[in-house]
Coordinates of C-alpha atoms and ligand atoms in Angstrom, one line a residue:
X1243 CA 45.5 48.7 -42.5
X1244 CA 41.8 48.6 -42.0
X1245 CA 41.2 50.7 -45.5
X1246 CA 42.3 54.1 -44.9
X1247 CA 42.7 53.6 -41.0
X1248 CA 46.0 51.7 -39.2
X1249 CA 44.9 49.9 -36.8
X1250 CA 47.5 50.0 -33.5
X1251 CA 48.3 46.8 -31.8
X1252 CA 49.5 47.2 -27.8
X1253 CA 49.9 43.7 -26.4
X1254 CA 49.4 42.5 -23.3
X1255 CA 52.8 42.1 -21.4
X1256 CA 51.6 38.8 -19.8
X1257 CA 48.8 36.5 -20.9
X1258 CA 46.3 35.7 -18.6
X1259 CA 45.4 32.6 -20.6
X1260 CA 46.6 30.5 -18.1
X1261 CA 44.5 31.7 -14.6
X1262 CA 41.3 29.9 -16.7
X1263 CA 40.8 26.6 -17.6
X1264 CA 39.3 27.5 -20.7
X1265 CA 37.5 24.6 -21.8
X1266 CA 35.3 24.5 -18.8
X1267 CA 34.3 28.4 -18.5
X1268 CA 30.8 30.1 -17.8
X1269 CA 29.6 31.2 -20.8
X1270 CA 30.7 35.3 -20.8
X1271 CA 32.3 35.9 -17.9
X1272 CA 35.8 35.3 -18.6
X1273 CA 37.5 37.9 -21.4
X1274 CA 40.5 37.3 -23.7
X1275 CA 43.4 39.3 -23.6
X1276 CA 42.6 41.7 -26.0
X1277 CA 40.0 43.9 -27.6
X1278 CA 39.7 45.7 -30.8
X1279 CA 38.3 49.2 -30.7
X1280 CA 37.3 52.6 -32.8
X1281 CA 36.2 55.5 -32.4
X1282 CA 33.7 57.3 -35.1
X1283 CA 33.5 61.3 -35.0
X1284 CA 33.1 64.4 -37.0
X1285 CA 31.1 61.7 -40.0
X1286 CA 34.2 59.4 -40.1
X1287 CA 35.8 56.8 -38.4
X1288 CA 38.8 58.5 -36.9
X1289 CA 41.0 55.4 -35.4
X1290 CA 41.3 51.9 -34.5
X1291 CA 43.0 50.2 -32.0
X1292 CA 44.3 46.9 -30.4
X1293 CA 45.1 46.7 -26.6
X1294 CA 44.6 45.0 -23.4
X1295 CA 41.3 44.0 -22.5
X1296 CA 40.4 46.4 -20.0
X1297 CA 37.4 48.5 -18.6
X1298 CA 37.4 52.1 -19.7
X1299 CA 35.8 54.7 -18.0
X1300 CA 32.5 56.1 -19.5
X1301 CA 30.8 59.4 -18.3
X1302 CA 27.2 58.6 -16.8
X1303 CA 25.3 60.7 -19.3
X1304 CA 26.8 58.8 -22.2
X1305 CA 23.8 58.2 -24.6
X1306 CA 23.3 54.9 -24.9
X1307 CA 22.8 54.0 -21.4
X1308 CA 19.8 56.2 -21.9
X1309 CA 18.3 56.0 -25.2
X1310 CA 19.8 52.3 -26.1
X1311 CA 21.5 53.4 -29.7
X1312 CA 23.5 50.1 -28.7
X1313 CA 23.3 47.1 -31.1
X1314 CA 25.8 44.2 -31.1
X1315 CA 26.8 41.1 -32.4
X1316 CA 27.5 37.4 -31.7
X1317 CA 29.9 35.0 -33.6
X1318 CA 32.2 32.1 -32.5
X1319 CA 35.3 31.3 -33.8
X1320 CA 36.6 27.7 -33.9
X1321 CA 39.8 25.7 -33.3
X1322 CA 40.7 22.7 -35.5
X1323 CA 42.8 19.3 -34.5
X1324 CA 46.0 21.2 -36.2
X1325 CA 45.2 24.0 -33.9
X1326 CA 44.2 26.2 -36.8
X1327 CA 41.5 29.2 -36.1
X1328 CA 38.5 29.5 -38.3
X1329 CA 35.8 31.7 -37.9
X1330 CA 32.0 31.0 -38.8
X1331 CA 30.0 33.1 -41.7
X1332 CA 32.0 36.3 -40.4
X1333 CA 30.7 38.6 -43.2
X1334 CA 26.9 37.5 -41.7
X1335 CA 27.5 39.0 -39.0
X1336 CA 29.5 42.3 -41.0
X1337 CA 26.0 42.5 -43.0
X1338 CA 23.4 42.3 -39.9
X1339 CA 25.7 44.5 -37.7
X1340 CA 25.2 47.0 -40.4
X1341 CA 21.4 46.9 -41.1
X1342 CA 21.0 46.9 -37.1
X1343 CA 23.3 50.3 -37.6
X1344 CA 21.1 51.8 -40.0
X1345 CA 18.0 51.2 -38.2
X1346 CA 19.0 52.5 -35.0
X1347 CA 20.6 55.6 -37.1
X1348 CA 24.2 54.5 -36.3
X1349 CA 27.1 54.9 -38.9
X1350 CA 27.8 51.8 -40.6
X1351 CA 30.9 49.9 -40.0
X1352 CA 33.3 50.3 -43.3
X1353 CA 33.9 45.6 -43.9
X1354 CA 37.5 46.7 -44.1
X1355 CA 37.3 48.1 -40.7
X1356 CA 34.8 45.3 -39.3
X1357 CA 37.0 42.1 -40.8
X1358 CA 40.2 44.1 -40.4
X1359 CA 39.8 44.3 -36.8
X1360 CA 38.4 41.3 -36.2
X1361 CA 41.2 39.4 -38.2
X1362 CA 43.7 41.0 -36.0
X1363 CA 42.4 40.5 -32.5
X1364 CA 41.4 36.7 -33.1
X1365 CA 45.1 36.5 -34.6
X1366 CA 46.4 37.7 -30.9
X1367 CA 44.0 35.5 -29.0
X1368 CA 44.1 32.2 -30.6
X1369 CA 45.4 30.9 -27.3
X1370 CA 42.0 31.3 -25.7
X1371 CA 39.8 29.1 -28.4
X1372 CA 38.8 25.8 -26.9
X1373 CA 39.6 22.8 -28.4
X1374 CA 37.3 20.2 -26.7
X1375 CA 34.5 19.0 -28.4
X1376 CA 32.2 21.8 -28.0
X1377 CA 34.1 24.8 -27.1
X1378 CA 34.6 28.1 -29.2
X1379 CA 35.4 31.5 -28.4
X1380 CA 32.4 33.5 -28.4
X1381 CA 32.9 36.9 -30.2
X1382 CA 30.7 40.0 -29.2
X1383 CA 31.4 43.0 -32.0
X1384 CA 29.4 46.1 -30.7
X1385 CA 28.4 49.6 -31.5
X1386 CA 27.6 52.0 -29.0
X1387 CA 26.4 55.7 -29.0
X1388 CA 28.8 57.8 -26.5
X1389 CA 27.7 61.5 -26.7
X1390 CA 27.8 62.8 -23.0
X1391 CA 24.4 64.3 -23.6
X1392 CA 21.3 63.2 -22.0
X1393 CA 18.9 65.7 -24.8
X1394 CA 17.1 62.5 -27.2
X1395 CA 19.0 63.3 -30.3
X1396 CA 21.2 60.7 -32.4
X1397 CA 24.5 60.8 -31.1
X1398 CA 27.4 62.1 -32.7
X1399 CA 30.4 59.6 -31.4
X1400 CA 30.6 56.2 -31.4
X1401 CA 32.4 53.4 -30.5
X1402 CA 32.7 49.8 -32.2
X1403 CA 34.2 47.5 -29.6
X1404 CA 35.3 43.5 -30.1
X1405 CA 35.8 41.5 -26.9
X1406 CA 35.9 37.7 -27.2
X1407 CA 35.1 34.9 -24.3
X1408 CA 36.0 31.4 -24.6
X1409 CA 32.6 29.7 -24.3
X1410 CA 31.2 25.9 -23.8
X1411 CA 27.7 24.7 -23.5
X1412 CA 24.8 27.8 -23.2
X1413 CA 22.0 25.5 -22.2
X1414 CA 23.7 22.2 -20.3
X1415 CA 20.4 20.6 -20.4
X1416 CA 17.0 20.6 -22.7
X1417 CA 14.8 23.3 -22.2
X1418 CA 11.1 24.0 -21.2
X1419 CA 9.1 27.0 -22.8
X1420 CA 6.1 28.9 -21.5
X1421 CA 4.1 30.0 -24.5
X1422 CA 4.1 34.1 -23.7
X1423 CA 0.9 35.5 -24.6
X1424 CA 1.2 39.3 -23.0
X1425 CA 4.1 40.1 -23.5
X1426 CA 5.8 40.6 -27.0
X1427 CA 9.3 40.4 -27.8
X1428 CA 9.0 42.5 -31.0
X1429 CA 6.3 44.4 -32.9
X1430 CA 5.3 45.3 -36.5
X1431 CA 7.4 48.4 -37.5
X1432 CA 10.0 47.6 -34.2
X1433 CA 13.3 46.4 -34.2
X1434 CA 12.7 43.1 -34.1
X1435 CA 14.8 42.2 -36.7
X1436 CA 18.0 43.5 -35.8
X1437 CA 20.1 43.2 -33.1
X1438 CA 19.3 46.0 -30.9
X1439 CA 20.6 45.8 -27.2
X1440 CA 16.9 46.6 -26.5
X1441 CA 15.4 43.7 -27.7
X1442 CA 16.9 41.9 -25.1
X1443 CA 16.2 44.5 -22.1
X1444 CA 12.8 43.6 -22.8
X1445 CA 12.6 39.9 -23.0
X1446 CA 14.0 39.6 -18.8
X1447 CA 10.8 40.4 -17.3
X1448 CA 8.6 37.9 -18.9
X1449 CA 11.9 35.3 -18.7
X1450 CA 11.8 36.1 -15.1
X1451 CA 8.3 35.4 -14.8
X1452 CA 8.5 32.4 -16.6
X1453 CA 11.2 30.8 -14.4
X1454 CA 9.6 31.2 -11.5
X1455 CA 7.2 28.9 -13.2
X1456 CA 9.6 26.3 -13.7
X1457 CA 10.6 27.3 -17.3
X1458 CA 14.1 28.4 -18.6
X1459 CA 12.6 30.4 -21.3
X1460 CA 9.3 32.0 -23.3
X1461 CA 8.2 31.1 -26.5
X1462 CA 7.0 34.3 -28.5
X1463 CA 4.1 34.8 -29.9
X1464 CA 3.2 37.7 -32.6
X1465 CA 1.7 41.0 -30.9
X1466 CA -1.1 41.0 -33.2
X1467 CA -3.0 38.0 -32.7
X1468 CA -1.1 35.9 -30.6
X1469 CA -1.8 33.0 -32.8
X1470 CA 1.4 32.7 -34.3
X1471 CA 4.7 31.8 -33.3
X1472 CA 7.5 34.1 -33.0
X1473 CA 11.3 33.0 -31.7
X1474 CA 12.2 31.3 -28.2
X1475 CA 14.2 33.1 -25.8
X1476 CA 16.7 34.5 -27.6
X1477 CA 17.2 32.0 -30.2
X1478 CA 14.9 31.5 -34.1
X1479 CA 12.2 28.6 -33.0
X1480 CA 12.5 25.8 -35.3
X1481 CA 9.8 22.4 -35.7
X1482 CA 9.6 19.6 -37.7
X1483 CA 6.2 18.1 -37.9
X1484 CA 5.7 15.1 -39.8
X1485 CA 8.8 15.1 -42.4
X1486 CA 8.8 19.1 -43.0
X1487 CA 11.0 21.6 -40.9
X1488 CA 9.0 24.7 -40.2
X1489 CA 10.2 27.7 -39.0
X1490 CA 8.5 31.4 -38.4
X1491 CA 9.7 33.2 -42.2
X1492 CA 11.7 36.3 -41.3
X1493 CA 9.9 39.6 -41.0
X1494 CA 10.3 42.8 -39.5
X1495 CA 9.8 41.0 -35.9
X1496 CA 12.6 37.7 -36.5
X1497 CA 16.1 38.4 -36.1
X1498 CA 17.3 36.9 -39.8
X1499 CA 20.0 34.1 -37.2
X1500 CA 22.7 33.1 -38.6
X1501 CA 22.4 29.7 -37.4
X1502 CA 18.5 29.9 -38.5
X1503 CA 19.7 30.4 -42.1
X1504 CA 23.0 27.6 -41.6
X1505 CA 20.2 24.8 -40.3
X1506 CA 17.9 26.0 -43.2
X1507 CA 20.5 25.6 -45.9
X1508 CA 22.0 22.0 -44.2
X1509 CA 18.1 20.7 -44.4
X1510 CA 17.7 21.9 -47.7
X1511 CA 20.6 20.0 -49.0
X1512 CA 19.7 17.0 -47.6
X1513 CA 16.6 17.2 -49.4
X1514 CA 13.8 18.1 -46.4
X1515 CA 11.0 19.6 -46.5
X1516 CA 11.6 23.2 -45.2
X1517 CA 8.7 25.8 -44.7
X1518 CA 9.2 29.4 -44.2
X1519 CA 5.8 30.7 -43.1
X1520 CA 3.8 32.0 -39.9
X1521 CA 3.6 28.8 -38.2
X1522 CA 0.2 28.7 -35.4
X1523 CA 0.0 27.7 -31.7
X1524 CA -2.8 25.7 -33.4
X1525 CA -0.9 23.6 -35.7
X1526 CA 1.9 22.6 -32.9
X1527 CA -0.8 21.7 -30.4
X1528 CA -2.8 19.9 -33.2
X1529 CA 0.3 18.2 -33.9
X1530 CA 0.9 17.5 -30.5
X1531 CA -1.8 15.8 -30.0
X1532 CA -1.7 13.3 -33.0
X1533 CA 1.9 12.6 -32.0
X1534 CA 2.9 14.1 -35.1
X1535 CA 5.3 17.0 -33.7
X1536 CA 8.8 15.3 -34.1
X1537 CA 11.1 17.9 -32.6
X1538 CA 11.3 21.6 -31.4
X1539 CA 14.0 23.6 -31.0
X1540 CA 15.5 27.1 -30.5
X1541 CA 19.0 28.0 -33.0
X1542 CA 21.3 30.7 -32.1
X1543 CA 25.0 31.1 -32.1
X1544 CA 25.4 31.3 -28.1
X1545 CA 23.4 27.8 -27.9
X1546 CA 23.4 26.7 -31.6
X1547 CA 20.7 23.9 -31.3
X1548 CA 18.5 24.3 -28.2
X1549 CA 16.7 21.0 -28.3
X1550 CA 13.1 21.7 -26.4
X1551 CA 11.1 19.5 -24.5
X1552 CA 8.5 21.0 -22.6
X1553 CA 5.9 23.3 -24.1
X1554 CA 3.8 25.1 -21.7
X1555 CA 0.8 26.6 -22.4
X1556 CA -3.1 28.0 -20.7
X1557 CA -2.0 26.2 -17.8
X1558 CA -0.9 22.6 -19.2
X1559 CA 2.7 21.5 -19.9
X1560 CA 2.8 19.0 -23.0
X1561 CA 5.9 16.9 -23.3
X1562 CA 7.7 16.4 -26.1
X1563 CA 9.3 13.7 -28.0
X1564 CA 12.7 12.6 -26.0
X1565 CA 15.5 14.3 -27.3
X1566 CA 17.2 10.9 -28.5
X1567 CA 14.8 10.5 -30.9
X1568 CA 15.0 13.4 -32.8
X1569 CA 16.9 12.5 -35.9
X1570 CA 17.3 16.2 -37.7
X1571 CA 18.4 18.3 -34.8
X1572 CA 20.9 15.9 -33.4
X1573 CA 22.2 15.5 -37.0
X1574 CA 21.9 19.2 -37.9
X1575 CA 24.0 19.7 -34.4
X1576 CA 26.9 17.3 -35.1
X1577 CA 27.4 18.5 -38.9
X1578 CA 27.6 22.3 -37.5
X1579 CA 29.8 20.9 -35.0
X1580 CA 32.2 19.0 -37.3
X1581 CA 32.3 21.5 -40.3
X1582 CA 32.9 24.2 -37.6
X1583 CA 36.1 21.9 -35.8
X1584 CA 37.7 20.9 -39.7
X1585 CA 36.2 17.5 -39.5
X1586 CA 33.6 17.6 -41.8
X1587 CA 33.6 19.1 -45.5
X1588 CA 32.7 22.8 -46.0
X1589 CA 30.8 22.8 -48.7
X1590 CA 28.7 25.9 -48.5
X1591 CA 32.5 27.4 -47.6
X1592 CA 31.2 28.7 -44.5
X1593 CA 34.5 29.2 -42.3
X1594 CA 36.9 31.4 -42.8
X1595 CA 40.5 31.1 -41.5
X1596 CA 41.9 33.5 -39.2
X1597 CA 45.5 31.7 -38.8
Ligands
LIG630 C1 23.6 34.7 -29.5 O1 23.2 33.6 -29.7 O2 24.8 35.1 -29.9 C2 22.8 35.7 -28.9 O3 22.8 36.8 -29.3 C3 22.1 35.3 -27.7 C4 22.6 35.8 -26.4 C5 23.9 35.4 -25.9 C6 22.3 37.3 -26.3

């Protein structure tokens, strides 16, 4: 029961589990069994279901492959050495789904409905979460307008859908950035913030641009003055310079990352500096120069630490400090790693069992 709604389990005849070897995957292309679904109509949330993964045929005029009232969400969920399932700062990802729905006028997702559902299908598909070292299965919850009706208007139907992939690495290597000074991923007033499919249609022309440079990703900068930082690629940009970790405080342009706020809250304890503020291009390339920039990196759940070390920028690439000497990150990285696998303690009581 998902509140006032049943949710209705078909299961797969046959598990496909065993055509993958799912600890050595490419990230998203290979789906679990199953996927969770409902369907929202006449103001309410009218059913929810469990059944095969499958595609499902959508008309062409359905609204938001026209006016993008899509938003979605990313989350992983973990297997331990006793093969028990856990799942990382699930209600997070409840709360940001739902202020993403309320800015792109969507209905919000009841948390019965949202945990319910997401309980049961990871329950079903525990087969398909990794166990090596760095493997989870990656979870995409998302909400999607599906009026047939090509009029601009805020839909009427919708339909939240979970599908889950078991996922590795996201970046096998280090990255290089190419500080983006034209175009902006996010403006004041925009959607920045949440997690709007949008955001991301956006970003592939300048990432495209960029790699043909050489670089696997941008680095924002703010629309306004392009003086300040903003978030790399799609992941929160995090520095330490000196002894204090600085990172871009949120705003209506910085996606409020779940991993941004899990590294904040693991630096804090161990007594570091932390700074949320604007942080300047001139500050990192000052730093730079006096060798006093110690690390740089991008957080997200798909990669959770991005270590980067190449900054490009006006035409000259700086290098940055080798990624085996960077203390925080690579500690930051194994704690999330070993609190998220059972093998470390929880003690912000971040995980959540599924079964
Ligand atoms: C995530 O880190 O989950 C993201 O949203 C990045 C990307 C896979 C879209």
């Amino acid at each position: 029961m998902t509140g006032t709604l049943d949710i209705t389990i078909e299961k797969i005849k046959k598990s496909r589990v065993s055509d993958y070897d799912i600890n050595n995957v490419p990230f998203g292309k290979c789906f679990s069994d199953h996927m969770f679904v409902a369907e929202y109509a006449d103001g309410k949330w009218q059913k929810a279901y469990i059944k095969p993964y499958a595609d499902e045929p959508m008309s062409y005029a359905t609204s938001a492959f026209h006016y993008g009232q899509a938003i979605f969400e990313g989350m992983k969920a973990y297997k331990n050495e006793a093969g028990e399932v856990s799942l990382f700062r699930p209600h997070t990802n409840f709360e940001r789904l739902n202020k993403s729905a309320i800015r792109m006028a969507m209905p919000e997702i009841p948390e019965e409905l949202f945990m319910g559902g997401l309980m049961e299908l990871i329950k079903l598909d525990t087969d398909w979460v990794p166990t090596s070292e760095t493997g989870s299965l990656y979870i995409r919850p998302f909400l999607i307008a599906t009026d047939e009706a090509i009029g601009v208007k805020i839909s009427d139907t919708y339909k939240f859908i979970i599908i889950s992939c078991p996922a590795g690495k996201y970046y096998g290597e280090p990255i290089k950035v190419l500080v983006e000074t034209n175009f902006y991923r996010a403006v004041k007033g925009g959607v920045g913030f949440v997690k709007a499919a949008g955001n991301y249609g956006r970003s592939l022309y300048p990432t495209k641009l960029a790699q043909q440079k050489g670089y696997q990703q941008v680095i924002w900068t703010d629309s306004e003055t392009q003086q300040y930082f903003e978030e790399s690629g799609t992941m929160n940009v995090m520095f330490v310079i000196g002894d204090t970790l600085l990172t871009p405080a949120l705003s209506d342009t910085i996606l409020d990352g779940v991993t941004r706020s899990s590294v904040l809250a693991l630096a804090r304890d161990w007594g570091m500096k932390v700074e949320e503020r604007k942080v300047s291009i001139k500050e990192v390339f000052e730093a730079i120069e006096a060798n006093n920039l110690k690390e740089v990196f991008g957080c997200g759940t798909a990669a959770t630490i991005a270590h980067i070390i190449g900054i490009g920028h006006n035409g000259k690439d700086y290098a940055l400090p080798p990624v085996a000497d960077r203390k925080f990150s690579t500690k930051v990285d194994e704690t999330l790693r070993n609190i998220r696998k059972g093998k470390a303690e929880d003690k912000m009581h971040w995980m959540v069992k599924v079964i």
